[in-house]
Short mmCIF file of C-alpha atoms in Angstrom, two decimals:
data_model
loop_
_atom_site.label_atom_id
_atom_site.label_comp_id
_atom_site.label_asym_id
_atom_site.label_seq_id
_atom_site.Cartn_x
_atom_site.Cartn_y
_atom_site.Cartn_z
CA MET A 640 -5.66 -64.13 -99.88
CA ARG A 641 -2.61 -65.58 -100.95
CA LEU A 642 -3.73 -68.78 -99.27
CA LEU A 643 -6.94 -68.80 -101.12
CA ALA A 644 -5.49 -68.34 -104.38
CA THR A 645 -3.12 -71.21 -103.43
CA VAL A 646 -6.25 -73.18 -102.76
CA VAL A 647 -7.99 -72.22 -106.25
CA GLY A 648 -4.84 -72.97 -108.15
CA GLY A 649 -4.48 -76.18 -106.73
CA ALA A 650 -7.89 -77.05 -107.48
CA VAL A 651 -7.92 -76.14 -110.97
CA CYS A 652 -4.66 -78.17 -111.39
CA GLY A 653 -5.74 -81.23 -109.95
CA ALA A 654 -9.39 -81.20 -111.71
CA LEU A 655 -7.40 -80.44 -115.13
CA VAL A 656 -5.05 -83.57 -114.59
CA PHE A 657 -7.77 -86.13 -113.53
CA GLY A 658 -10.40 -84.90 -115.61
CA VAL A 659 -8.17 -84.70 -118.84
CA TRP A 660 -5.41 -87.06 -118.44
CA PRO A 661 -7.02 -90.39 -118.50
CA GLU A 662 -9.23 -89.68 -121.46
CA MET A 663 -6.29 -88.54 -123.56
CA TRP A 664 -4.54 -91.79 -122.60
CA LYS A 665 -7.74 -93.99 -123.17
CA SER A 666 -8.16 -92.08 -126.65
CA TYR A 667 -4.60 -91.68 -128.12
CA GLY A 668 -2.27 -94.14 -125.95
CA ILE A 669 1.22 -93.16 -125.02
CA MET A 670 1.00 -90.07 -127.18
CA GLY A 671 -2.00 -88.98 -125.47
CA GLY A 672 -0.77 -89.27 -122.07
CA TRP A 673 2.50 -87.37 -123.43
CA LEU A 674 0.32 -84.57 -125.01
CA ALA A 675 -1.71 -84.24 -121.59
CA ALA A 676 1.61 -83.72 -119.84
CA THR A 677 2.30 -80.70 -122.19
CA ILE A 678 -1.19 -79.13 -122.08
CA VAL A 679 -2.23 -79.76 -118.67
CA ILE A 680 1.33 -78.96 -116.65
CA GLY A 681 2.23 -76.49 -119.22
CA ILE A 682 -0.53 -74.32 -118.52
CA CYS A 683 -1.14 -75.47 -114.89
CA TRP A 684 2.65 -74.49 -114.14
CA TYR A 685 2.16 -71.33 -116.17
CA MET A 686 -0.56 -70.19 -113.93
CA ASN A 687 0.61 -71.85 -110.88
CA HIS A 688 4.36 -70.98 -110.62
CA TRP A 689 5.18 -68.49 -113.47
CA VAL A 690 2.03 -66.41 -112.83
CA GLY A 691 2.18 -67.52 -109.05
CA MET A 692 -1.15 -68.56 -107.94
CA ILE A 693 0.61 -70.97 -105.57
CA TRP A 694 2.22 -68.54 -102.71
CA ASN A 695 5.98 -69.13 -102.91
CA GLU A 696 8.28 -66.55 -101.90
CA PRO A 697 12.22 -66.36 -102.74
CA GLY A 698 14.41 -68.11 -100.02
CA ARG A 699 11.80 -69.99 -98.46
CA ILE A 700 10.86 -73.77 -99.08
CA TRP A 701 9.31 -74.23 -102.55
CA VAL A 702 5.52 -75.68 -102.55
CA ASP A 703 4.98 -77.41 -105.65
CA GLN A 704 1.55 -78.20 -107.60
CA GLY A 705 2.54 -81.77 -107.37
CA TRP A 706 1.23 -81.86 -104.09
CA ALA A 707 -2.37 -80.67 -105.55
CA VAL A 708 -1.70 -83.41 -108.19
CA SER A 709 -0.99 -85.86 -105.30
CA SER A 710 -4.22 -85.52 -103.05
CA SER A 711 -6.35 -84.99 -106.29
CA GLY A 712 -5.56 -88.27 -107.64
CA ILE A 713 -6.28 -90.16 -104.18
CA VAL A 714 -9.70 -88.30 -103.86
CA TRP A 715 -10.48 -88.43 -107.10
CA ALA A 716 -10.22 -92.27 -107.14
CA VAL A 717 -12.03 -92.42 -103.59
CA VAL A 718 -14.88 -90.44 -104.62
CA ARG A 719 -15.11 -91.91 -108.31
CA PHE A 720 -14.27 -95.69 -107.93
CA HIS A 721 -14.98 -95.85 -104.02
CA SER A 722 -11.57 -96.91 -103.41
CA GLU A 723 -10.25 -97.66 -100.00
CA PHE A 724 -7.78 -94.76 -98.82
CA ALA A 725 -5.66 -97.05 -96.68
CA GLN A 726 -4.73 -99.40 -99.94
CA CYS A 727 -2.65 -96.45 -101.36
CA LEU A 728 -0.35 -95.83 -98.24
CA PRO A 729 2.55 -98.13 -99.11
CA THR A 730 2.72 -96.61 -102.66
CA LEU A 731 2.33 -93.05 -100.99
CA ILE A 732 5.04 -93.81 -98.62
CA CYS A 733 7.59 -95.15 -101.17
CA CYS A 734 7.02 -92.18 -103.48
CA LEU A 735 7.85 -89.75 -100.34
CA ILE A 736 10.93 -91.69 -99.61
CA GLY A 737 12.00 -91.71 -103.18
CA GLY A 738 11.10 -87.98 -103.77
CA GLY A 739 12.87 -87.19 -100.28
CA LEU A 740 15.82 -88.81 -101.29
CA ALA A 741 16.06 -87.09 -104.65
CA GLY A 742 15.63 -83.70 -102.78
CA VAL A 743 18.57 -84.41 -100.51
CA LEU A 744 20.74 -85.35 -103.29
CA ALA A 745 19.41 -82.50 -105.55
CA ALA A 746 20.41 -80.11 -102.88
CA LYS A 747 23.98 -81.58 -102.59
CA VAL A 748 24.36 -81.30 -106.56
CA LYS A 749 23.26 -77.81 -106.35
CA LYS A 750 25.62 -76.90 -103.82
CA HIS A 751 28.86 -78.66 -105.11
CA HIS A 752 28.40 -79.04 -108.88
CA PRO A 753 30.39 -76.72 -110.81
CA SER A 754 27.50 -76.10 -112.93
CA PHE A 755 25.26 -74.68 -110.30
CA ASN A 756 28.36 -72.39 -109.26
CA ARG A 757 29.16 -70.76 -112.37
CA ASN A 758 29.77 -67.24 -110.49
CA ALA A 759 31.74 -68.52 -107.27
CA GLY A 760 34.82 -66.48 -107.27
CA VAL A 761 33.87 -64.09 -110.11
CA PRO A 762 33.65 -60.48 -109.43
CA ALA A 763 30.31 -59.08 -109.08
CA GLU A 764 30.35 -56.97 -112.18
CA SER A 765 31.20 -59.63 -114.40
CA ARG A 766 28.77 -62.19 -113.51
CA GLU A 767 26.26 -64.17 -115.42
CA PRO A 768 22.83 -62.58 -114.74
CA VAL A 769 21.19 -64.62 -111.98
CA CYS A 770 17.60 -66.19 -112.14
CA MET A 771 14.55 -63.87 -111.07
CA LYS A 772 13.50 -66.42 -108.59
CA MET B 1359 12.76 -115.47 -107.14
CA TYR B 1360 9.29 -114.42 -108.11
CA GLU B 1361 8.30 -116.27 -104.81
CA MET B 1362 10.86 -114.80 -102.85
CA MET B 1363 10.16 -111.40 -104.05
CA SER B 1364 6.34 -111.39 -103.71
CA HIS B 1365 6.59 -113.25 -100.11
CA TYR B 1366 5.85 -110.30 -97.85
CA ALA B 1367 3.12 -108.82 -100.44
CA GLY B 1368 0.54 -109.50 -97.80
CA ALA B 1369 1.95 -107.91 -94.95
CA ILE B 1370 3.13 -104.78 -96.58
CA GLY B 1371 0.64 -104.14 -99.07
CA MET B 1372 2.79 -104.28 -102.10
CA PRO B 1373 5.32 -106.87 -103.58
CA PRO B 1374 8.90 -105.97 -102.23
CA VAL B 1375 10.13 -105.79 -105.57
CA SER B 1376 7.46 -102.82 -106.27
CA ILE B 1377 9.04 -100.93 -103.42
CA LEU B 1378 12.21 -100.99 -105.31
CA THR B 1379 10.52 -99.69 -108.74
CA THR B 1380 8.21 -97.03 -107.01
CA VAL B 1381 11.27 -95.43 -105.02
CA PHE B 1382 13.30 -95.63 -107.96
CA GLY B 1383 10.76 -94.30 -110.06
CA ALA B 1384 9.99 -91.35 -107.75
CA PHE B 1385 13.63 -90.63 -107.24
CA CYS B 1386 14.22 -90.16 -111.12
CA VAL B 1387 11.34 -88.01 -111.80
CA ALA B 1388 12.08 -85.80 -108.63
CA PHE B 1389 15.81 -85.49 -109.25
CA THR B 1390 15.30 -84.49 -112.83
CA VAL B 1391 12.80 -81.98 -112.05
CA ILE B 1392 14.45 -80.30 -109.37
CA ILE B 1393 17.73 -80.14 -111.52
CA CYS B 1394 16.36 -79.32 -114.73
CA TRP B 1395 13.15 -77.31 -114.30
CA GLY B 1396 14.72 -74.31 -112.77
CA ARG B 1397 17.55 -74.09 -115.20
CA LEU B 1398 15.17 -74.53 -118.24
CA VAL B 1399 13.10 -71.52 -117.13
CA GLU B 1400 16.55 -69.65 -116.48
CA ASP B 1401 17.72 -70.25 -120.16
CA PHE B 1402 14.00 -69.97 -121.82
CA GLY B 1403 11.88 -68.41 -119.69
CA ALA B 1404 8.07 -69.04 -119.74
CA ILE B 1405 8.81 -71.42 -122.91
CA GLY B 1406 11.47 -73.26 -121.05
CA GLY B 1407 8.75 -74.00 -118.37
CA MET B 1408 6.26 -75.54 -121.07
CA MET B 1409 9.09 -77.47 -122.77
CA ALA B 1410 10.13 -78.83 -119.27
CA ALA B 1411 6.37 -79.87 -118.94
CA ALA B 1412 6.45 -81.64 -122.08
CA PHE B 1413 9.74 -83.29 -121.95
CA ILE B 1414 10.13 -84.11 -118.18
CA ILE B 1415 6.55 -84.68 -117.20
CA GLY B 1416 5.48 -86.34 -120.15
CA THR B 1417 8.54 -88.59 -120.56
CA PHE B 1418 8.44 -89.57 -117.12
CA TRP B 1419 4.99 -90.11 -117.13
CA VAL B 1420 5.42 -93.00 -119.53
CA LEU B 1421 8.02 -94.27 -117.43
CA ASN B 1422 5.96 -94.20 -114.12
CA HIS B 1423 2.55 -94.27 -114.95
CA LYS B 1424 1.85 -95.67 -118.37
CA LEU B 1425 -0.74 -98.67 -118.44
CA PRO B 1426 -1.76 -101.30 -120.86
CA GLY B 1427 -3.89 -99.73 -123.39
CA PHE B 1428 -4.26 -98.13 -126.96
CA GLY B 1429 -1.49 -99.47 -128.85
CA ILE B 1430 0.15 -101.72 -126.21
CA ASN B 1431 -2.38 -104.05 -125.04
CA PRO B 1432 -6.20 -103.19 -124.50
CA GLU B 1433 -6.25 -106.07 -121.90
CA LEU B 1434 -3.86 -106.46 -118.59
CA ILE B 1435 -1.29 -108.86 -119.93
CA PRO B 1436 -1.70 -111.88 -117.49
CA HIS B 1437 1.02 -113.19 -115.63
CA PRO B 1438 1.32 -116.98 -115.59
CA ASP B 1439 1.52 -117.15 -111.55
CA GLY B 1440 -1.83 -115.09 -111.56
CA GLY B 1441 -2.38 -111.10 -111.54
CA SER B 1442 -1.34 -108.86 -114.11
CA LYS B 1443 1.48 -107.12 -115.48
CA GLN B 1444 2.47 -103.85 -114.10
CA PHE B 1445 3.84 -101.47 -116.76
CA GLY B 1446 4.71 -98.39 -114.93
CA LEU B 1447 7.60 -98.14 -112.12
CA ILE B 1448 5.17 -96.60 -109.58
CA TYR B 1449 3.10 -99.29 -108.49
CA GLN B 1450 -0.66 -99.01 -108.20
CA GLY B 1451 -2.00 -101.16 -105.58
CA PHE B 1452 -4.56 -103.95 -105.96
CA ARG B 1453 -4.59 -104.00 -109.83
CA GLY B 1454 -5.37 -100.20 -109.92
CA ALA B 1455 -8.25 -100.42 -107.38
CA ALA B 1456 -5.90 -98.59 -104.81
CA PRO B 1457 -6.46 -94.69 -105.05
CA TRP B 1458 -4.14 -93.40 -107.74
CA VAL B 1459 -0.89 -92.39 -106.50
CA ASP B 1460 0.55 -89.72 -108.52
CA MET B 1461 4.21 -88.92 -109.36
CA GLY B 1462 3.40 -85.40 -108.65
CA THR B 1463 3.85 -86.78 -104.97
CA ALA B 1464 7.44 -87.54 -105.57
CA ILE B 1465 8.22 -84.21 -107.06
CA ALA B 1466 6.57 -82.10 -104.35
CA ALA B 1467 8.27 -83.95 -101.70
CA GLY B 1468 11.60 -83.69 -103.38
CA MET B 1469 11.19 -79.98 -103.90
CA TRP B 1470 10.09 -79.55 -100.53
CA VAL B 1471 13.12 -81.79 -98.96
CA CYS B 1472 15.40 -79.69 -101.26
CA GLY B 1473 14.30 -76.53 -100.13
CA LEU B 1474 14.71 -78.00 -96.51
CA CYS B 1475 18.14 -78.80 -96.97
CA GLU B 1476 19.12 -75.38 -98.79
CA THR B 1477 17.93 -73.60 -95.78
CA ALA B 1478 20.47 -72.51 -93.57
CA ARG B 1479 20.87 -74.63 -90.07
CA GLY B 1480 18.88 -73.09 -87.41
CA GLY B 1481 16.03 -71.76 -89.78
CA ARG B 1482 15.02 -75.15 -90.83
CA LEU B 1483 12.34 -75.71 -88.29
CA TRP B 1484 10.76 -72.26 -88.81
CA ALA B 1485 11.12 -72.79 -92.68
CA ALA B 1486 9.23 -76.09 -92.51
CA ALA B 1487 6.58 -74.60 -90.28
CA GLU B 1488 6.19 -71.51 -92.62
CA SER B 1489 5.56 -73.85 -95.37
CA GLY B 1490 2.86 -75.85 -93.72
CA PRO B 1491 -0.32 -73.80 -94.41
CA ARG B 1492 1.15 -73.03 -98.22
CA VAL B 1493 1.27 -77.10 -98.46
CA LEU B 1494 -1.93 -77.55 -96.65
CA ALA B 1495 -3.73 -75.25 -98.78
CA THR B 1496 -2.48 -76.56 -102.04
CA VAL B 1497 -3.39 -80.29 -100.76
CA LEU B 1498 -7.07 -78.95 -99.59
CA GLY B 1499 -7.10 -77.21 -103.27
CA GLY B 1500 -6.32 -80.43 -105.13
CA ALA B 1501 -8.55 -82.29 -102.73
CA ILE B 1502 -11.57 -80.11 -103.94
CA GLY B 1503 -10.58 -80.43 -107.43
CA GLY B 1504 -10.23 -84.30 -107.67
CA ALA B 1505 -13.46 -84.61 -105.72
CA MET B 1506 -15.34 -82.23 -108.43
CA VAL B 1507 -13.92 -84.47 -111.27
CA GLY B 1508 -14.71 -87.62 -109.42
CA LEU B 1509 -18.29 -86.59 -108.77
CA ILE B 1510 -18.79 -86.70 -112.63
CA GLY B 1511 -18.98 -90.74 -112.24
CA TRP B 1512 -22.05 -90.05 -109.77
CA THR B 1513 -24.13 -87.36 -111.38
CA GLY B 1514 -22.97 -87.25 -114.88
CA ALA B 1515 -26.02 -86.52 -117.24
CA ASN B 1516 -27.54 -89.48 -119.54
CA LEU B 1517 -26.54 -88.46 -122.70
CA PHE B 1518 -27.35 -89.88 -126.28
CA GLY B 1519 -28.45 -92.99 -124.60
CA TYR B 1520 -25.05 -93.69 -122.90
CA LYS B 1521 -25.61 -96.90 -120.65
#
């Protein structure tokens, strides 16, 4: 059932992003795109990750709604503009490489940067509260 | 310089310089989201997530995906050597005729790889396999949503004499 909720959350997020974002950008330009990010990603994040439609458990690999936005953008363009899927592969691979690099580096930063290790060596009773996640 | 940079464009489907900009744009947005989003949520709760959506995604959308349009240039700006100028860092192939590649790809991949790196050695294969169905379900959901929105172009009602 959690997987079904994940599918539904992804579908709503994908439809909202590609139904609203291009229209906002065409109508209001840069500010429209910025506003679309606020309203679309804001409410989708609230539903998918704060309330938890997309299935994530503590201590497991994080599944982000970005996957839904990604597949949605490709399928949307293929269905609507009859684009060829193979044409987006180079950009897609570059995006995956860039994101993967960022993931590796961010993991290193989270492990070693003092800002992410404020509680190291502090006795348990005087620690700062940790995140619920 | 321009010639050298676009020499292999035919073979790999995009100009080599666009590989640089795409990887850099993907790296920037994924790194910022991974580092900042969780901390913003820790500090401000659900409001912090809304702030992150506005400040991080909104701002990086301008960097990665803005196109010439209202307020910039309604037509594409032609390049002297042919083609037209790309404005965002993430390259959209064939003057945007290729399927849209969103920076969500980079963020999701970054989150996934970061989670994989944070998993203790020995449990990584299991963790990756465990996340598989959840990733597939999310991708399937996005595909359904995208297809539904795309179908509007085929079946939209003919309102107000629209042509």
